[in-house]
Coordinates of C-alpha atoms in Angstrom, one line a residue:
M1 CA -42.8 11.0 -14.7
T2 CA -40.4 10.6 -11.7
G3 CA -36.6 10.6 -11.9
S4 CA -36.3 6.9 -11.4
K5 CA -38.8 6.1 -14.1
R6 CA -36.9 8.3 -16.5
I7 CA -33.7 6.5 -15.8
I8 CA -35.4 3.1 -16.3
L9 CA -36.7 4.4 -19.6
L10 CA -33.2 5.5 -20.6
L11 CA -31.8 2.0 -19.7
F12 CA -34.4 0.4 -21.9
T13 CA -33.4 2.8 -24.7
A14 CA -29.7 1.8 -24.3
F15 CA -30.8 -1.9 -24.4
L16 CA -32.5 -1.3 -27.8
L17 CA -29.5 0.7 -29.0
T18 CA -27.3 -2.3 -28.2
L19 CA -29.4 -4.7 -30.1
A20 CA -29.5 -2.3 -33.1
V21 CA -25.6 -2.0 -33.1
L22 CA -25.4 -5.8 -33.3
F23 CA -27.3 -5.7 -36.6
L24 CA -24.7 -3.4 -38.1
P25 CA -21.7 -4.8 -40.3
L26 CA -19.2 -5.0 -37.5
L27 CA -16.6 -7.3 -39.1
R28 CA -15.2 -6.5 -42.6
F29 CA -12.9 -8.8 -44.5
K30 CA -11.2 -9.0 -47.9
T31 CA -9.6 -11.9 -49.8
A32 CA -7.5 -11.7 -52.9
L33 CA -8.9 -14.6 -55.0
Y34 CA -6.8 -14.3 -58.1
T35 CA -3.8 -12.1 -59.2
K36 CA -2.2 -11.8 -62.6
R37 CA 0.6 -9.5 -63.6
S38 CA 1.1 -8.5 -67.3
P39 CA 4.5 -6.9 -68.1
N40 CA 5.0 -4.6 -71.1
T41 CA 1.3 -3.9 -71.2
F42 CA -0.2 -0.5 -71.8
V43 CA -3.8 0.3 -70.9
G44 CA -6.0 0.0 -74.0
D45 CA -3.6 -2.1 -76.2
E46 CA -4.4 -5.5 -77.5
K47 CA -2.5 -7.4 -74.8
Y48 CA -4.3 -5.4 -72.1
I49 CA -7.7 -6.3 -73.6
A50 CA -6.8 -9.9 -73.8
V51 CA -5.5 -10.2 -70.2
R52 CA -8.5 -8.2 -68.9
A53 CA -10.9 -10.5 -70.7
E54 CA -9.1 -13.5 -69.0
V55 CA -9.4 -11.9 -65.6
D56 CA -13.0 -11.0 -66.2
Q57 CA -13.7 -14.7 -67.1
E58 CA -12.1 -15.8 -63.8
A59 CA -14.2 -13.3 -61.9
A60 CA -17.3 -14.6 -63.6
A61 CA -16.5 -18.1 -62.4
Y62 CA -16.2 -17.0 -58.8
I63 CA -19.5 -15.1 -59.1
A64 CA -21.1 -18.2 -60.5
R65 CA -20.1 -20.1 -57.4
G66 CA -21.7 -17.6 -55.1
I67 CA -18.7 -15.6 -54.2
P68 CA -19.0 -11.9 -54.8
A69 CA -15.9 -10.7 -56.8
S70 CA -14.6 -7.4 -58.3
V71 CA -11.6 -6.7 -60.5
T72 CA -9.1 -4.1 -59.7
E73 CA -6.0 -3.1 -61.6
Q74 CA -2.8 -1.4 -60.7
V75 CA -0.6 0.2 -63.4
T76 CA 3.1 0.8 -62.8
E77 CA 5.1 2.8 -65.3
R78 CA 8.8 3.4 -65.4
V79 CA 11.7 4.2 -67.8
N80 CA 14.3 1.4 -68.2
S81 CA 18.1 1.9 -68.5
K82 CA 17.7 2.3 -72.3
G83 CA 15.3 5.2 -71.9
V84 CA 12.3 3.2 -73.1
K85 CA 9.0 3.7 -71.2
T86 CA 7.6 0.4 -69.9
S87 CA 4.4 -0.4 -68.2
M88 CA 3.1 -3.3 -66.1
V89 CA -0.6 -3.9 -65.2
A90 CA -1.4 -6.1 -62.1
F91 CA -5.0 -7.4 -62.1
S92 CA -6.5 -8.7 -58.9
I93 CA -9.9 -10.3 -58.2
L94 CA -11.1 -9.4 -54.7
T95 CA -14.1 -10.3 -52.6
E96 CA -15.1 -8.0 -49.8
E97 CA -17.9 -8.8 -47.4
S98 CA -19.0 -7.9 -43.9
R99 CA -20.6 -9.7 -41.0
S100 CA -22.9 -8.5 -38.2
G101 CA -22.7 -9.2 -34.5
W102 CA -25.5 -11.8 -34.7
Q103 CA -23.6 -13.6 -37.5
L104 CA -20.5 -13.6 -35.4
L105 CA -22.5 -15.4 -32.7
R106 CA -23.8 -18.0 -35.1
A107 CA -20.3 -18.7 -36.6
G108 CA -19.3 -21.1 -33.9
L109 CA -15.7 -19.9 -33.7
S110 CA -15.3 -19.4 -29.9
F111 CA -16.4 -15.7 -29.7
S112 CA -17.1 -16.4 -26.1
T113 CA -16.9 -12.9 -24.8
L114 CA -19.5 -11.6 -27.2
L115 CA -21.9 -14.2 -25.8
C116 CA -20.9 -13.1 -22.2
L117 CA -21.7 -9.5 -23.2
L118 CA -25.2 -10.4 -24.3
L119 CA -25.8 -12.5 -21.2
V120 CA -24.7 -9.6 -19.0
L121 CA -27.0 -7.3 -21.0
S122 CA -29.9 -9.7 -20.5
C123 CA -29.3 -9.9 -16.7
L124 CA -29.0 -6.2 -16.6
L125 CA -32.3 -5.8 -18.4
F126 CA -34.0 -8.3 -16.0
L127 CA -32.7 -6.4 -12.9
T128 CA -33.9 -3.1 -14.5
G129 CA -37.4 -4.6 -14.9
L130 CA -37.3 -5.5 -11.2
W131 CA -36.8 -1.8 -10.3
S132 CA -40.2 -1.0 -11.6
V133 CA -41.6 -3.2 -8.9
K134 CA -41.8 -2.0 -5.4
A135 CA -39.5 -4.1 -3.3
P136 CA -38.2 -4.0 0.3
S137 CA -35.4 -1.6 0.8
R138 CA -32.8 -4.3 1.5
S139 CA -33.6 -6.3 -1.6
G140 CA -33.9 -3.2 -3.7
S141 CA -30.4 -2.0 -2.6
T142 CA -29.0 -5.5 -3.4
I143 CA -30.6 -5.4 -6.9
Q144 CA -29.2 -1.9 -7.5
T145 CA -25.7 -2.9 -6.4
A146 CA -25.9 -6.0 -8.7
S147 CA -27.0 -3.7 -11.6
V148 CA -24.0 -1.4 -11.1
V149 CA -21.7 -4.4 -11.1
L150 CA -23.2 -5.8 -14.3
A151 CA -23.2 -2.4 -15.9
L152 CA -19.4 -2.1 -15.1
A153 CA -18.9 -5.5 -16.5
F154 CA -20.8 -4.7 -19.7
F155 CA -18.7 -1.6 -20.1
F156 CA -15.4 -3.4 -19.9
L157 CA -16.6 -6.4 -22.0
V158 CA -16.9 -4.1 -25.0
P159 CA -13.2 -3.6 -25.6
V160 CA -12.4 -7.1 -24.3
T161 CA -14.8 -8.6 -26.9
A162 CA -13.1 -6.6 -29.7
L163 CA -9.8 -8.0 -28.6
N164 CA -11.3 -11.6 -28.3
V165 CA -12.8 -11.4 -31.8
N166 CA -9.5 -10.3 -33.4
I167 CA -7.4 -12.9 -31.6
S168 CA -9.9 -15.7 -32.0
L169 CA -10.3 -15.2 -35.7
S170 CA -6.6 -14.7 -36.4
R171 CA -5.8 -17.8 -34.4
K172 CA -8.5 -19.9 -36.2
V173 CA -7.1 -18.8 -39.7
A174 CA -3.5 -19.4 -38.5
L175 CA -4.5 -22.8 -37.2
A176 CA -6.1 -23.7 -40.5
L177 CA -3.1 -22.6 -42.5
S178 CA -0.5 -24.3 -40.2
Q179 CA -2.1 -27.7 -40.8
N180 CA -0.9 -28.9 -37.4
L181 CA -4.3 -30.3 -36.3
P182 CA -5.5 -33.8 -36.9
E183 CA -7.4 -34.3 -40.2
P184 CA -10.9 -34.4 -38.7
E185 CA -10.4 -31.2 -36.7
M186 CA -8.7 -29.5 -39.7
Q187 CA -11.7 -30.4 -42.0
H188 CA -14.2 -29.2 -39.3
L189 CA -12.3 -25.9 -38.9
F190 CA -12.2 -25.4 -42.7
S191 CA -15.9 -26.0 -42.9
R192 CA -16.7 -23.5 -40.1
L193 CA -14.5 -20.8 -41.7
D194 CA -15.9 -21.5 -45.2
T195 CA -19.5 -21.2 -43.9
F196 CA -18.7 -18.1 -41.9
L197 CA -16.6 -16.2 -44.4
Y198 CA -17.8 -17.4 -47.8
D199 CA -21.2 -18.8 -47.1
G200 CA -19.9 -22.3 -48.0
A201 CA -18.9 -21.2 -51.6
A202 CA -15.1 -21.7 -51.2
G203 CA -15.1 -25.4 -51.2
E204 CA -11.7 -27.0 -51.8
N205 CA -10.2 -23.5 -52.4
I206 CA -10.7 -22.5 -48.8
Q207 CA -7.1 -23.0 -47.9
I208 CA -5.8 -20.9 -50.8
M209 CA -8.3 -18.2 -50.1
L210 CA -7.4 -18.0 -46.4
G211 CA -3.8 -17.4 -47.5
T212 CA -4.7 -13.9 -48.7
F213 CA -7.4 -13.3 -46.1
S214 CA -7.4 -10.0 -44.2
Y215 CA -10.0 -8.5 -41.9
T216 CA -10.8 -5.4 -39.8
L217 CA -13.2 -4.8 -37.0
S218 CA -15.5 -1.9 -38.1
P219 CA -15.4 1.4 -36.0
L220 CA -19.2 0.9 -35.8
Y221 CA -18.6 -1.7 -33.2
Y222 CA -17.4 0.9 -30.7
L223 CA -20.8 2.5 -30.8
L224 CA -21.5 -0.1 -28.1
L225 CA -19.6 2.1 -25.7
C226 CA -22.4 4.7 -25.8
P227 CA -25.1 2.3 -24.3
A228 CA -22.5 0.9 -22.0
F229 CA -21.7 4.3 -20.7
I230 CA -25.5 5.0 -20.3
F231 CA -26.0 1.8 -18.4
L232 CA -23.1 2.7 -16.1
I233 CA -24.1 6.3 -15.4
S234 CA -27.8 5.4 -14.9
T235 CA -27.2 2.5 -12.5
L236 CA -24.8 4.6 -10.4
Q237 CA -27.4 7.4 -10.3
L238 CA -30.0 5.0 -9.0
R239 CA -27.7 3.3 -6.6
C240 CA -25.7 6.2 -5.1
G241 CA -27.8 9.3 -5.9
R242 CA -24.6 10.9 -7.3
I243 CA -22.3 10.1 -10.1
L244 CA -18.9 11.8 -9.9
Q245 CA -17.4 10.3 -6.8
P246 CA -18.3 6.6 -7.5
L247 CA -17.2 7.1 -11.1
L248 CA -13.8 8.5 -10.0
R249 CA -13.4 5.6 -7.7
I250 CA -14.2 3.1 -10.4
L251 CA -11.6 4.8 -12.7
L252 CA -9.0 4.5 -9.9
Y253 CA -9.7 0.9 -9.4
T254 CA -9.7 0.2 -13.1
A255 CA -6.3 1.9 -13.6
V256 CA -4.8 -0.1 -10.7
L257 CA -6.2 -3.3 -12.2
L258 CA -4.9 -2.6 -15.7
F259 CA -1.5 -1.7 -14.3
S260 CA -1.4 -4.9 -12.2
L261 CA -2.3 -7.0 -15.3
F262 CA 0.5 -5.2 -17.2
I263 CA 3.0 -6.0 -14.5
L264 CA 1.9 -9.6 -14.0
Y265 CA 1.6 -10.5 -17.7
P266 CA 5.3 -11.6 -18.0
F267 CA 4.9 -13.9 -15.0
F268 CA 1.8 -15.4 -16.7
V269 CA 3.8 -16.1 -19.8
M270 CA 6.6 -17.6 -17.8
F271 CA 4.1 -19.9 -16.0
I272 CA 2.3 -21.2 -19.1
T273 CA 5.4 -21.6 -21.1
A274 CA 7.0 -23.7 -18.4
F275 CA 4.4 -26.4 -19.1
R276 CA 4.3 -26.2 -22.9
S277 CA 5.7 -28.7 -25.3
N278 CA 8.8 -27.8 -27.4
A279 CA 6.7 -27.4 -30.5
E280 CA 4.4 -24.9 -28.9
T281 CA 7.1 -22.8 -27.3
T282 CA 8.6 -22.3 -30.8
D283 CA 5.3 -21.4 -32.4
M284 CA 5.8 -17.9 -33.6
Y285 CA 2.1 -17.3 -34.1
F286 CA 1.3 -18.1 -30.5
L287 CA -1.8 -19.9 -31.6
H288 CA -2.9 -21.1 -28.2
I289 CA -2.9 -18.9 -25.1
L290 CA -2.9 -21.9 -22.7
P291 CA -0.9 -25.2 -23.5
T292 CA -3.0 -27.7 -25.5
K293 CA -1.4 -30.3 -23.2
W294 CA 0.2 -29.5 -19.9
I295 CA 3.7 -31.0 -19.8
W296 CA 4.2 -31.3 -16.0
S297 CA 7.4 -33.4 -16.6
N298 CA 9.2 -30.2 -17.6
L299 CA 9.8 -29.4 -14.0
Q300 CA 11.2 -32.9 -13.4
D301 CA 13.5 -32.6 -16.4
T302 CA 14.7 -29.2 -15.2
L303 CA 15.5 -30.5 -11.8
N304 CA 17.3 -33.5 -13.3
R305 CA 19.7 -31.1 -15.0
G306 CA 21.1 -29.6 -11.8
V307 CA 18.6 -26.7 -11.2
L308 CA 18.0 -27.8 -7.6
R309 CA 21.8 -27.6 -6.9
Y310 CA 21.9 -24.2 -8.5
L311 CA 18.9 -23.1 -6.3
A312 CA 20.7 -24.3 -3.2
N313 CA 23.9 -22.4 -4.2
S314 CA 21.9 -19.3 -4.7
L315 CA 20.2 -19.6 -1.3
L316 CA 23.6 -20.1 0.4
I317 CA 25.1 -17.1 -1.4
A318 CA 22.2 -14.8 -0.9
G319 CA 21.5 -15.9 2.7
G320 CA 25.2 -15.7 3.7
A321 CA 25.7 -12.3 2.0
T322 CA 22.6 -11.0 3.7
L323 CA 23.8 -12.2 7.2
V324 CA 27.2 -10.7 6.6
A325 CA 25.8 -7.4 5.3
M326 CA 23.4 -7.1 8.3
F327 CA 26.1 -8.2 10.9
C328 CA 28.4 -5.4 9.7
G329 CA 25.6 -2.9 8.7
I330 CA 23.7 -2.7 11.9
P331 CA 26.7 -1.6 14.1
A332 CA 28.0 0.8 11.4
A333 CA 24.5 2.3 10.9
Y334 CA 24.1 2.7 14.7
A335 CA 27.4 4.5 14.9
M336 CA 26.4 6.9 12.0
A337 CA 23.1 7.7 13.8
R338 CA 24.2 8.0 17.4
M339 CA 27.9 8.6 17.6
E340 CA 30.0 11.7 16.9
F341 CA 33.6 11.2 15.8
K342 CA 36.2 12.8 13.5
G343 CA 35.8 11.9 9.9
K344 CA 32.1 11.0 10.2
R345 CA 31.1 13.1 7.3
A346 CA 34.0 11.8 5.2
Y347 CA 33.1 8.2 6.1
L348 CA 29.4 8.9 5.0
G349 CA 30.6 10.4 1.8
F350 CA 32.8 7.4 1.2
V351 CA 30.0 5.0 1.8
I352 CA 27.7 6.7 -0.7
M353 CA 30.5 7.1 -3.1
S354 CA 31.1 3.4 -3.1
Q355 CA 27.7 2.9 -4.7
M356 CA 28.9 4.7 -7.8
F357 CA 31.3 2.0 -8.8
S358 CA 29.7 -0.7 -10.9
P359 CA 30.9 -4.3 -10.3
V360 CA 31.8 -4.6 -14.0
V361 CA 34.5 -1.9 -13.6
L362 CA 36.0 -3.8 -10.6
L363 CA 35.9 -7.3 -12.2
V364 CA 39.7 -7.5 -12.9
G365 CA 40.6 -6.4 -9.4
I366 CA 38.0 -8.5 -7.7
S367 CA 39.2 -11.6 -9.7
R368 CA 42.8 -11.0 -8.7
L369 CA 41.9 -10.5 -5.1
M370 CA 39.9 -13.7 -5.0
N371 CA 42.9 -15.6 -6.5
T372 CA 45.3 -14.1 -3.9
I373 CA 43.2 -15.2 -1.0
H374 CA 42.3 -18.5 -2.6
L375 CA 38.5 -17.9 -2.7
N376 CA 38.1 -17.9 -6.4
D377 CA 35.5 -20.4 -7.7
S378 CA 34.0 -20.8 -4.3
L379 CA 30.6 -20.0 -2.7
I380 CA 32.2 -18.2 0.2
G381 CA 34.1 -15.8 -2.0
L382 CA 30.9 -15.0 -3.9
M383 CA 29.1 -14.5 -0.7
L384 CA 31.7 -12.0 0.6
I385 CA 31.7 -10.0 -2.7
N386 CA 27.9 -9.8 -2.7
A387 CA 27.9 -8.6 1.0
A388 CA 30.5 -6.0 0.2
F389 CA 28.6 -4.6 -2.8
N390 CA 25.4 -4.4 -0.7
Q391 CA 27.0 -3.0 2.4
A392 CA 26.7 0.7 1.6
F393 CA 23.0 0.3 0.8
A394 CA 22.4 -1.5 4.1
I395 CA 24.2 1.1 6.1
W396 CA 22.3 4.0 4.6
L397 CA 18.9 2.4 4.9
L398 CA 19.5 1.3 8.5
R399 CA 21.0 4.7 9.5
G400 CA 17.7 6.3 8.5
T401 CA 15.8 3.8 10.6
F402 CA 17.9 4.4 13.7
V403 CA 17.8 8.3 13.3
S404 CA 13.9 8.0 13.3
I405 CA 14.0 6.3 16.8
S406 CA 14.2 8.7 19.8
S407 CA 17.5 8.5 21.7
E408 CA 15.6 8.9 24.9
M409 CA 14.8 5.2 24.9
E410 CA 18.5 4.3 24.9
Q411 CA 19.1 6.8 27.7
A412 CA 16.3 5.3 29.8
A413 CA 17.8 1.9 29.2
C414 CA 21.3 3.0 30.2
I415 CA 19.9 4.6 33.4
D416 CA 18.4 1.1 34.2
G417 CA 21.8 -0.4 33.9
C418 CA 22.1 -1.4 30.2
T419 CA 25.3 -1.0 28.3
T420 CA 25.4 0.6 24.9
L421 CA 25.5 -2.8 23.3
G422 CA 22.7 -4.1 25.5
A423 CA 20.5 -1.0 24.6
L424 CA 21.2 -1.7 20.9
L425 CA 20.3 -5.4 21.2
Q426 CA 17.3 -5.1 23.6
I427 CA 15.8 -1.7 22.7
L428 CA 16.8 -0.4 19.3
I429 CA 16.8 -3.6 17.2
P430 CA 13.3 -4.7 18.2
I431 CA 11.9 -1.2 17.5
A432 CA 13.9 -1.0 14.2
A433 CA 12.6 -4.4 13.1
P434 CA 10.6 -3.0 10.1
G435 CA 13.6 -1.2 8.7
I436 CA 15.9 -4.2 9.3
V437 CA 13.5 -6.5 7.5
T438 CA 13.3 -4.1 4.6
T439 CA 17.1 -3.8 4.3
L440 CA 17.3 -7.6 4.6
I441 CA 14.9 -8.3 1.8
F442 CA 16.6 -5.8 -0.6
V443 CA 20.0 -7.2 0.2
F444 CA 18.8 -10.7 -0.3
I445 CA 17.1 -9.9 -3.7
N446 CA 20.2 -8.0 -5.0
S447 CA 22.4 -11.0 -4.0
W448 CA 19.9 -13.5 -5.5
N449 CA 19.8 -11.6 -8.9
E450 CA 23.5 -11.1 -9.3
Y451 CA 24.9 -12.4 -12.5
T452 CA 28.0 -10.7 -13.7
I453 CA 30.4 -11.5 -11.0
S454 CA 29.2 -15.1 -10.7
T455 CA 29.8 -15.6 -14.4
V456 CA 33.5 -14.4 -14.0
L457 CA 34.4 -16.0 -10.6
I458 CA 32.6 -19.4 -10.9
S459 CA 33.9 -21.9 -13.4
T460 CA 32.9 -25.1 -11.7
Q461 CA 29.5 -26.2 -12.8
T462 CA 28.4 -27.5 -9.4
N463 CA 29.1 -24.1 -7.8
R464 CA 27.0 -22.0 -10.1
P465 CA 24.1 -20.0 -8.8
I466 CA 20.7 -20.1 -10.5
T467 CA 21.3 -16.9 -12.5
V468 CA 24.3 -18.6 -14.2
G469 CA 23.1 -22.2 -14.2
I470 CA 19.9 -21.3 -16.0
T471 CA 21.9 -20.3 -19.1
Q472 CA 22.5 -24.0 -19.9
F473 CA 19.2 -24.0 -21.5
S474 CA 20.2 -21.5 -24.2
S475 CA 22.9 -22.1 -26.7
F476 CA 24.2 -20.4 -29.9
N477 CA 21.7 -22.2 -32.1
M478 CA 18.8 -23.2 -29.8
I479 CA 16.9 -22.1 -26.7
E480 CA 14.9 -24.7 -24.8
W481 CA 12.2 -22.3 -23.8
Q482 CA 10.2 -24.8 -21.8
Y483 CA 13.1 -25.6 -19.6
L484 CA 14.3 -22.1 -19.4
F485 CA 10.9 -20.8 -18.1
A486 CA 10.5 -23.8 -15.8
A487 CA 13.8 -23.0 -14.2
A488 CA 12.9 -19.3 -13.9
L489 CA 9.6 -20.4 -12.3
L490 CA 11.4 -22.4 -9.7
A491 CA 13.9 -19.5 -9.1
T492 CA 11.0 -17.1 -8.2
I493 CA 9.6 -19.4 -5.5
P494 CA 12.1 -18.6 -2.8
V495 CA 11.7 -14.8 -3.3
V496 CA 7.9 -15.1 -3.3
I497 CA 8.0 -17.2 0.0
L498 CA 10.3 -14.6 1.5
F499 CA 8.0 -11.8 0.5
M500 CA 5.0 -13.6 2.0
L501 CA 6.8 -14.2 5.3
I502 CA 7.9 -10.6 5.9
E503 CA 5.4 -8.6 3.8
K504 CA 3.7 -7.1 6.9
H505 CA 7.0 -5.5 7.9
L506 CA 7.9 -4.2 4.5
A507 CA 5.6 -1.2 4.2
A508 CA 6.5 0.1 7.7
G509 CA 10.2 -0.4 6.9
L510 CA 10.0 1.6 3.6
T511 CA 8.7 4.7 5.5
A512 CA 11.1 4.3 8.4
G513 CA 13.3 7.4 8.6
G514 CA 10.7 9.6 7.0
V515 CA 10.1 11.4 10.3
K516 CA 12.8 12.1 12.8
G517 CA 12.4 12.2 16.6

């Protein structure tokens, strides 16, 4: 038997193993049907026997209705303050059952990823069957590539399906208990849960039984990772002829993807919450991932409460602070990179030392200074303060950019008749554009996100930047989450646009100054 046929046989074995795992009890659940506590009861006495008989009778009633039930008891003994030994017996009637993967599919409870897993598995089996047929090299390569992609999808669908089953089932139970659905939908959901969990035996007691419902996904489910790994390794072997290098690349891409999802998840929550109703934003169970009804008017309501004015203020403050910081920072950085003068080292030390002072420490002095020069509660004053606090950062970053540019270019320009200022404007600044753009965007973002100084200096509502104005949606006893996130969504748009415009210069600017000469 050739190597390819052995691998195909291994793939069919993995397929059969997957089907076998789906017949195992993958979901286990438990419900407390009845609980009775009997104080001052000792095991074996008359009261114990009477209460136990009553509990056994209740259990027999559940069994008669087709619900498997078992009686458990818990004995608690203690000595009271009088030194008398007391005992309490707690009786519980529990039902414990399990469901296989095929029963999950038939439940009709939106276990969509489990269905996707089986569809991917079927497609993978079909492509595997095509390998046994001799095909042209181009079509054979396409089939093998598609098989690798499907095998990779199957591998990642295993943990995703586990997460989906847990979330879907918990949300269905929470929806049923919350009674926030219309009556027809509520009855339909109760019927589905009763059929799936209790084989239709719960009846009118379904809501009470769901109140004590708990479940776990069996560790047997993760046996699916074994055939999934076999599928991935086998398809890689057939497609690439080797395993290690493609597998390492897949692991690298997977790590990057997971990290990206982790980073982007808060933005996803911000986006969907911005269009939820007030009732859904305060739902502590987070029953719906997406809004049941998209409330697009939240943006309009947010704009009507002055957010557009706050955004304009932030643009003026951040834009003005960036221009002032760059106008002062470029000449200063050029002097630090090219000129020699007394006190240069001391000045560099002072610049870096100024970054050690937090704006909070200087708030009192800043407030008095703004009052003295009559710039308190003004956009210009806030603009100058932001420029001052970002000046040291701008000088140091731009100095590294200028140091990395060869001084021979300026010398050649001076020989051709340029002045020092002309060489700076016509030669250095165009070459240093990536570093300047990087500095510009960092200064802009720092000014855009500034909150503490704005809170102290700005008292007029119309002069507030977006970081301060957005706080109107939260008060001592209530937070309007839908408006808060809608305003936050609007506040991210200018920064995203700025990144899109200058992104091509950003990577080059971050490495500027890494090599001198």
